[in-house]
Amino acid sequence: MAELQRLIYRSVATGTTDSLLNVATILAESQRNNDRDGLTGVLAAHGDRYIQVIEGSPSALDNLLRRLEGDWRHKGLDLIDRRDVDRRRFDGWAMAHARVTPENQPVLEQLMTDPQVSDTAIIALLETALANGSSRSSVD
């Protein structure tokens, strides 16, 4: 089994993603847990949906999936991709928040609902959002 995997999922929020408090609470908890578990990743929240890329050891990702499936803040968890990887794409970020801008909003909306969504398209959009000034919490 690989030492490093990447997991991508999307889900439907049970509360609104327009609330800064809701998103900030999730980001803070994710940052704390991810620091502890050696996970890195990025989260986008928009249109009452979440899309997230997480990287780490297979066992840490298994534990995360169990927690996510029981998390009342979202439902309909859709595992888009999980694969072995050679390197982290979001190394250094316990959990980055990909800011939704008018420029990336239409593409993000499509990625959040498209049944044939591309994992590479998700990663590319979230990397672009991070490069354009999204908030980051680094792993020290």
mmCIF file of N, CA and C in Angstrom, residues 18-78:
data_model
loop_
_atom_site.group_PDB
_atom_site.id
_atom_site.type_symbol
_atom_site.label_atom_id
_atom_site.label_comp_id
_atom_site.label_asym_id
_atom_site.label_seq_id
_atom_site.Cartn_x
_atom_site.Cartn_y
_atom_site.Cartn_z
ATOM 1 N N ASP A 18 -22.874 30.419 2.931
ATOM 2 C CA ASP A 18 -22.741 31.883 2.886
ATOM 3 C C ASP A 18 -22.379 32.453 4.246
ATOM 4 N N SER A 19 -22.491 31.646 5.284
ATOM 5 C CA SER A 19 -22.163 32.092 6.637
ATOM 6 C C SER A 19 -20.662 31.953 6.871
ATOM 7 N N LEU A 20 -20.016 33.087 7.112
ATOM 8 C CA LEU A 20 -18.581 33.057 7.411
ATOM 9 C C LEU A 20 -18.303 32.271 8.676
ATOM 10 N N LEU A 21 -19.208 32.332 9.638
ATOM 11 C CA LEU A 21 -19.030 31.592 10.887
ATOM 12 C C LEU A 21 -19.035 30.089 10.637
ATOM 13 N N ASN A 22 -19.976 29.591 9.817
ATOM 14 C CA ASN A 22 -20.028 28.159 9.507
ATOM 15 C C ASN A 22 -18.728 27.690 8.862
ATOM 16 N N VAL A 23 -18.278 28.409 7.849
ATOM 17 C CA VAL A 23 -17.075 28.016 7.115
ATOM 18 C C VAL A 23 -15.840 28.152 8.010
ATOM 19 N N ALA A 24 -15.760 29.237 8.771
ATOM 20 C CA ALA A 24 -14.603 29.435 9.659
ATOM 21 C C ALA A 24 -14.522 28.337 10.715
ATOM 22 N N THR A 25 -15.655 27.897 11.222
ATOM 23 C CA THR A 25 -15.680 26.821 12.214
ATOM 24 C C THR A 25 -15.156 25.523 11.613
ATOM 25 N N ILE A 26 -15.604 25.205 10.418
ATOM 26 C CA ILE A 26 -15.142 23.988 9.736
ATOM 27 C C ILE A 26 -13.650 24.078 9.445
ATOM 28 N N LEU A 27 -13.196 25.222 8.960
ATOM 29 C CA LEU A 27 -11.770 25.382 8.651
ATOM 30 C C LEU A 27 -10.910 25.247 9.904
ATOM 31 N N ALA A 28 -11.339 25.857 10.998
ATOM 32 C CA ALA A 28 -10.558 25.786 12.240
ATOM 33 C C ALA A 28 -10.464 24.350 12.745
ATOM 34 N N GLU A 29 -11.584 23.643 12.726
ATOM 35 C CA GLU A 29 -11.582 22.252 13.183
ATOM 36 C C GLU A 29 -10.730 21.388 12.247
ATOM 37 N N SER A 30 -10.848 21.610 10.945
ATOM 38 C CA SER A 30 -10.062 20.847 9.968
ATOM 39 C C SER A 30 -8.573 21.100 10.148
ATOM 40 N N GLN A 31 -8.205 22.347 10.370
ATOM 41 C CA GLN A 31 -6.795 22.687 10.551
ATOM 42 C C GLN A 31 -6.221 21.990 11.782
ATOM 43 N N ARG A 32 -6.965 22.009 12.866
ATOM 44 C CA ARG A 32 -6.515 21.370 14.105
ATOM 45 C C ARG A 32 -6.374 19.854 13.910
ATOM 46 N N ASN A 33 -7.399 19.221 13.358
ATOM 47 C CA ASN A 33 -7.372 17.773 13.144
ATOM 48 C C ASN A 33 -6.308 17.371 12.129
ATOM 49 N N ASN A 34 -6.188 18.138 11.052
ATOM 50 C CA ASN A 34 -5.222 17.801 10.006
ATOM 51 C C ASN A 34 -3.786 17.952 10.497
ATOM 52 N N ASP A 35 -3.524 18.979 11.291
ATOM 53 C CA ASP A 35 -2.200 19.120 11.902
ATOM 54 C C ASP A 35 -1.863 17.878 12.715
ATOM 55 N N ARG A 36 -2.814 17.442 13.501
ATOM 56 C CA ARG A 36 -2.631 16.271 14.365
ATOM 57 C C ARG A 36 -2.401 14.997 13.540
ATOM 58 N N ASP A 37 -3.129 14.861 12.411
ATOM 59 C CA ASP A 37 -3.131 13.617 11.637
ATOM 60 C C ASP A 37 -2.193 13.618 10.433
ATOM 61 N N GLY A 38 -1.453 14.702 10.226
ATOM 62 C CA GLY A 38 -0.525 14.757 9.106
ATOM 63 C C GLY A 38 -1.196 14.892 7.756
ATOM 64 N N LEU A 39 -2.365 15.516 7.726
ATOM 65 C CA LEU A 39 -3.109 15.720 6.481
ATOM 66 C C LEU A 39 -2.914 17.139 5.980
ATOM 67 N N THR A 40 -2.958 17.300 4.671
ATOM 68 C CA THR A 40 -2.937 18.622 4.050
ATOM 69 C C THR A 40 -4.057 18.678 3.033
ATOM 70 N N GLY A 41 -4.488 19.891 2.700
ATOM 71 C CA GLY A 41 -5.548 19.975 1.708
ATOM 72 C C GLY A 41 -6.122 21.358 1.551
ATOM 73 N N VAL A 42 -7.229 21.384 0.808
ATOM 74 C CA VAL A 42 -7.911 22.624 0.473
ATOM 75 C C VAL A 42 -9.415 22.367 0.435
ATOM 76 N N LEU A 43 -10.178 23.371 0.861
ATOM 77 C CA LEU A 43 -11.634 23.301 0.902
ATOM 78 C C LEU A 43 -12.217 24.489 0.153
ATOM 79 N N ALA A 44 -13.240 24.229 -0.658
ATOM 80 C CA ALA A 44 -14.032 25.295 -1.263
ATOM 81 C C ALA A 44 -15.470 25.093 -0.802
ATOM 82 N N ALA A 45 -16.118 26.174 -0.404
ATOM 83 C CA ALA A 45 -17.506 26.140 0.033
ATOM 84 C C ALA A 45 -18.270 27.170 -0.778
ATOM 85 N N HIS A 46 -19.313 26.713 -1.466
ATOM 86 C CA HIS A 46 -20.081 27.619 -2.317
ATOM 87 C C HIS A 46 -21.418 26.975 -2.665
ATOM 88 N N GLY A 47 -22.460 27.809 -2.730
ATOM 89 C CA GLY A 47 -23.764 27.322 -3.151
ATOM 90 C C GLY A 47 -24.273 26.183 -2.289
ATOM 91 N N ASP A 48 -23.987 26.271 -0.999
ATOM 92 C CA ASP A 48 -24.380 25.251 -0.027
ATOM 93 C C ASP A 48 -23.821 23.868 -0.371
ATOM 94 N N ARG A 49 -22.615 23.886 -0.924
ATOM 95 C CA ARG A 49 -21.885 22.646 -1.219
ATOM 96 C C ARG A 49 -20.428 22.820 -0.802
ATOM 97 N N TYR A 50 -19.799 21.684 -0.526
ATOM 98 C CA TYR A 50 -18.373 21.661 -0.221
ATOM 99 C C TYR A 50 -17.679 20.783 -1.250
ATOM 100 N N ILE A 51 -16.454 21.160 -1.561
ATOM 101 C CA ILE A 51 -15.580 20.300 -2.347
ATOM 102 C C ILE A 51 -14.211 20.390 -1.691
ATOM 103 N N GLN A 52 -13.584 19.235 -1.510
ATOM 104 C CA GLN A 52 -12.356 19.220 -0.734
ATOM 105 C C GLN A 52 -11.370 18.209 -1.317
ATOM 106 N N VAL A 53 -10.091 18.583 -1.273
ATOM 107 C CA VAL A 53 -8.983 17.701 -1.624
ATOM 108 C C VAL A 53 -8.157 17.532 -0.360
ATOM 109 N N ILE A 54 -7.899 16.268 0.007
ATOM 110 C CA ILE A 54 -7.137 15.962 1.217
ATOM 111 C C ILE A 54 -6.039 14.967 0.857
ATOM 112 N N GLU A 55 -4.854 15.173 1.435
ATOM 113 C CA GLU A 55 -3.713 14.302 1.166
ATOM 114 C C GLU A 55 -3.116 13.812 2.487
ATOM 115 N N GLY A 56 -2.729 12.550 2.500
ATOM 116 C CA GLY A 56 -2.107 12.006 3.693
ATOM 117 C C GLY A 56 -1.956 10.503 3.602
ATOM 118 N N SER A 57 -1.659 9.895 4.734
ATOM 119 C CA SER A 57 -1.497 8.444 4.775
ATOM 120 C C SER A 57 -2.859 7.779 4.582
ATOM 121 N N PRO A 58 -2.872 6.570 4.023
ATOM 122 C CA PRO A 58 -4.146 5.873 3.845
ATOM 123 C C PRO A 58 -4.927 5.707 5.149
ATOM 124 N N SER A 59 -4.248 5.396 6.241
ATOM 125 C CA SER A 59 -4.956 5.207 7.510
ATOM 126 C C SER A 59 -5.561 6.518 8.017
ATOM 127 N N ALA A 60 -4.831 7.629 7.847
ATOM 128 C CA ALA A 60 -5.376 8.930 8.260
ATOM 129 C C ALA A 60 -6.578 9.303 7.400
ATOM 130 N N LEU A 61 -6.536 8.985 6.113
ATOM 131 C CA LEU A 61 -7.678 9.265 5.235
ATOM 132 C C LEU A 61 -8.871 8.377 5.586
ATOM 133 N N ASP A 62 -8.625 7.121 5.945
ATOM 134 C CA ASP A 62 -9.708 6.240 6.388
ATOM 135 C C ASP A 62 -10.393 6.814 7.621
ATOM 136 N N ASN A 63 -9.598 7.277 8.593
ATOM 137 C CA ASN A 63 -10.153 7.879 9.808
ATOM 138 C C ASN A 63 -10.945 9.137 9.480
ATOM 139 N N LEU A 64 -10.411 9.951 8.570
ATOM 140 C CA LEU A 64 -11.113 11.172 8.164
ATOM 141 C C LEU A 64 -12.454 10.835 7.531
ATOM 142 N N LEU A 65 -12.487 9.858 6.636
ATOM 143 C CA LEU A 65 -13.749 9.481 5.994
ATOM 144 C C LEU A 65 -14.786 9.039 7.023
ATOM 145 N N ARG A 66 -14.369 8.294 8.023
ATOM 146 C CA ARG A 66 -15.308 7.880 9.074
ATOM 147 C C ARG A 66 -15.881 9.105 9.798
ATOM 148 N N ARG A 67 -15.010 10.081 10.102
ATOM 149 C CA ARG A 67 -15.490 11.297 10.768
ATOM 150 C C ARG A 67 -16.433 12.083 9.851
ATOM 151 N N LEU A 68 -16.072 12.199 8.579
ATOM 152 C CA LEU A 68 -16.893 12.962 7.642
ATOM 153 C C LEU A 68 -18.273 12.344 7.460
ATOM 154 N N GLU A 69 -18.333 11.017 7.404
ATOM 155 C CA GLU A 69 -19.621 10.351 7.220
ATOM 156 C C GLU A 69 -20.560 10.582 8.394
ATOM 157 N N GLY A 70 -20.016 10.850 9.576
ATOM 158 C CA GLY A 70 -20.838 11.115 10.748
ATOM 159 C C GLY A 70 -21.012 12.597 11.064
ATOM 160 N N ASP A 71 -20.469 13.472 10.235
ATOM 161 C CA ASP A 71 -20.512 14.919 10.498
ATOM 162 C C ASP A 71 -21.862 15.484 10.062
ATOM 163 N N TRP A 72 -22.599 16.041 10.996
ATOM 164 C CA TRP A 72 -23.935 16.567 10.745
ATOM 165 C C TRP A 72 -23.941 17.826 9.863
ATOM 166 N N ARG A 73 -22.771 18.446 9.661
ATOM 167 C CA ARG A 73 -22.738 19.714 8.901
ATOM 168 C C ARG A 73 -22.860 19.523 7.399
ATOM 169 N N HIS A 74 -22.849 18.258 6.968
ATOM 170 C CA HIS A 74 -23.043 18.012 5.547
ATOM 171 C C HIS A 74 -23.672 16.642 5.349
ATOM 172 N N LYS A 75 -24.142 16.409 4.122
ATOM 173 C CA LYS A 75 -24.769 15.131 3.778
ATOM 174 C C LYS A 75 -24.424 14.802 2.326
ATOM 175 N N GLY A 76 -24.746 13.597 1.928
ATOM 176 C CA GLY A 76 -24.537 13.211 0.534
ATOM 177 C C GLY A 76 -23.081 13.215 0.117
ATOM 178 N N LEU A 77 -22.205 12.715 0.976
ATOM 179 C CA LEU A 77 -20.788 12.686 0.660
ATOM 180 C C LEU A 77 -20.561 11.865 -0.607
ATOM 181 N N ASP A 78 -19.953 12.483 -1.606
ATOM 182 C CA ASP A 78 -19.683 11.872 -2.908
ATOM 183 C C ASP A 78 -18.168 11.785 -3.080
#
